[in-house]
Amino acid sequence: MSKEKRIFERNPDTGQIRSREPGDYGNETIEGNMDEVMDKVINPVRNRIREEVLDELWAANKLNHNGHWYIRMTDIVKIIES
């Protein structure tokens, strides 16, 4: 019986586990549930970016017109691009 040999590696920053065959460095596959990856890696990054953008929008220069506060569209684009 010959079993396929695989090397398993864990990313210390994200906890994501990848597997590959010995000597094959370009074709790793992600092991485990994709929902776990989303919860541990993708969603925290999205939340952090969202918070940073909202903080920048809150701090942006605002105009008052008829009792309503507005931010110039050009300022919004600059914030989102940065």
CSV table of C-alpha atoms in Angstrom, one decimal:
chain,number,residue,atom,x,y,z
A,1,MET,CA,0.0,0.0,0.0
A,2,SER,CA,1.4,3.3,-1.0
A,3,LYS,CA,0.0,6.4,0.6
A,4,GLU,CA,0.3,9.8,-1.1
A,5,LYS,CA,2.8,11.8,0.9
A,6,ARG,CA,1.8,15.4,1.7
A,7,ILE,CA,3.4,18.1,3.7
A,8,PHE,CA,1.0,20.2,5.8
A,9,GLU,CA,2.0,23.7,6.8
A,10,ARG,CA,0.2,26.2,9.1
A,11,ASN,CA,0.4,29.9,8.6
A,12,PRO,CA,1.3,31.3,12.1
A,13,ASP,CA,-0.5,34.6,11.4
A,14,THR,CA,-3.8,33.3,10.2
A,15,GLY,CA,-3.9,29.7,11.3
A,16,GLN,CA,-4.7,28.6,7.8
A,17,ILE,CA,-3.5,25.1,6.9
A,18,ARG,CA,-2.1,24.3,3.5
A,19,SER,CA,-1.0,21.0,2.1
A,20,ARG,CA,1.4,20.2,-0.8
A,21,GLU,CA,3.4,17.4,-2.2
A,22,PRO,CA,7.1,17.3,-1.4
A,23,GLY,CA,9.0,19.6,-3.7
A,24,ASP,CA,5.8,21.2,-5.1
A,25,TYR,CA,5.8,24.8,-4.0
A,26,GLY,CA,3.3,26.3,-6.4
A,27,ASN,CA,0.2,24.1,-6.0
A,28,GLU,CA,-0.7,24.3,-2.4
A,29,THR,CA,-4.3,23.6,-1.5
A,30,ILE,CA,-6.2,25.1,1.5
A,31,GLU,CA,-7.3,22.5,4.0
A,32,GLY,CA,-10.3,22.9,6.1
A,33,ASN,CA,-13.5,24.8,6.0
A,34,MET,CA,-13.7,28.0,3.9
A,35,ASP,CA,-16.1,29.5,6.4
A,36,GLU,CA,-13.4,29.2,9.1
A,37,VAL,CA,-10.9,31.0,6.8
A,38,MET,CA,-13.5,33.8,6.1
A,39,ASP,CA,-14.2,34.2,9.9
A,40,LYS,CA,-10.5,34.2,10.9
A,41,VAL,CA,-8.9,36.2,8.0
A,42,ILE,CA,-11.2,37.9,5.6
A,43,ASN,CA,-14.0,39.3,7.9
A,44,PRO,CA,-11.6,41.0,10.4
A,45,VAL,CA,-9.8,42.7,7.5
A,46,ARG,CA,-13.1,43.9,6.0
A,47,ASN,CA,-14.2,45.2,9.4
A,48,ARG,CA,-11.0,47.0,10.0
A,49,ILE,CA,-11.1,48.7,6.5
A,50,ARG,CA,-14.7,49.7,7.0
A,51,GLU,CA,-13.9,51.3,10.4
A,52,GLU,CA,-10.9,53.2,9.0
A,53,VAL,CA,-13.0,54.5,6.1
A,54,LEU,CA,-15.8,55.6,8.4
A,55,ASP,CA,-13.4,57.3,10.7
A,56,GLU,CA,-11.9,59.2,7.8
A,57,LEU,CA,-15.4,60.2,6.5
A,58,TRP,CA,-16.3,61.4,10.0
A,59,ALA,CA,-13.2,63.5,10.2
A,60,ALA,CA,-13.6,65.0,6.7
A,61,ASN,CA,-14.5,68.6,6.1
A,62,LYS,CA,-18.3,69.0,5.9
A,63,LEU,CA,-20.6,71.7,4.4
A,64,ASN,CA,-23.8,72.8,5.9
A,65,HIS,CA,-26.6,73.4,3.4
A,66,ASN,CA,-30.2,74.0,4.6
A,67,GLY,CA,-29.4,72.4,8.0
A,68,HIS,CA,-27.9,69.2,6.5
A,69,TRP,CA,-24.3,68.2,6.6
A,70,TYR,CA,-22.6,67.1,3.4
A,71,ILE,CA,-19.1,65.9,2.4
A,72,ARG,CA,-17.8,66.8,-1.1
A,73,MET,CA,-17.8,63.8,-3.5
A,74,THR,CA,-14.2,64.6,-4.4
A,75,ASP,CA,-13.2,64.2,-0.7
A,76,ILE,CA,-15.0,60.9,-0.5
A,77,VAL,CA,-13.2,59.6,-3.5
A,78,LYS,CA,-9.8,60.7,-2.0
A,79,ILE,CA,-10.6,58.9,1.2
A,80,ILE,CA,-11.7,55.7,-0.5
A,81,GLU,CA,-8.6,55.7,-2.8
A,82,SER,CA,-6.3,56.1,0.1
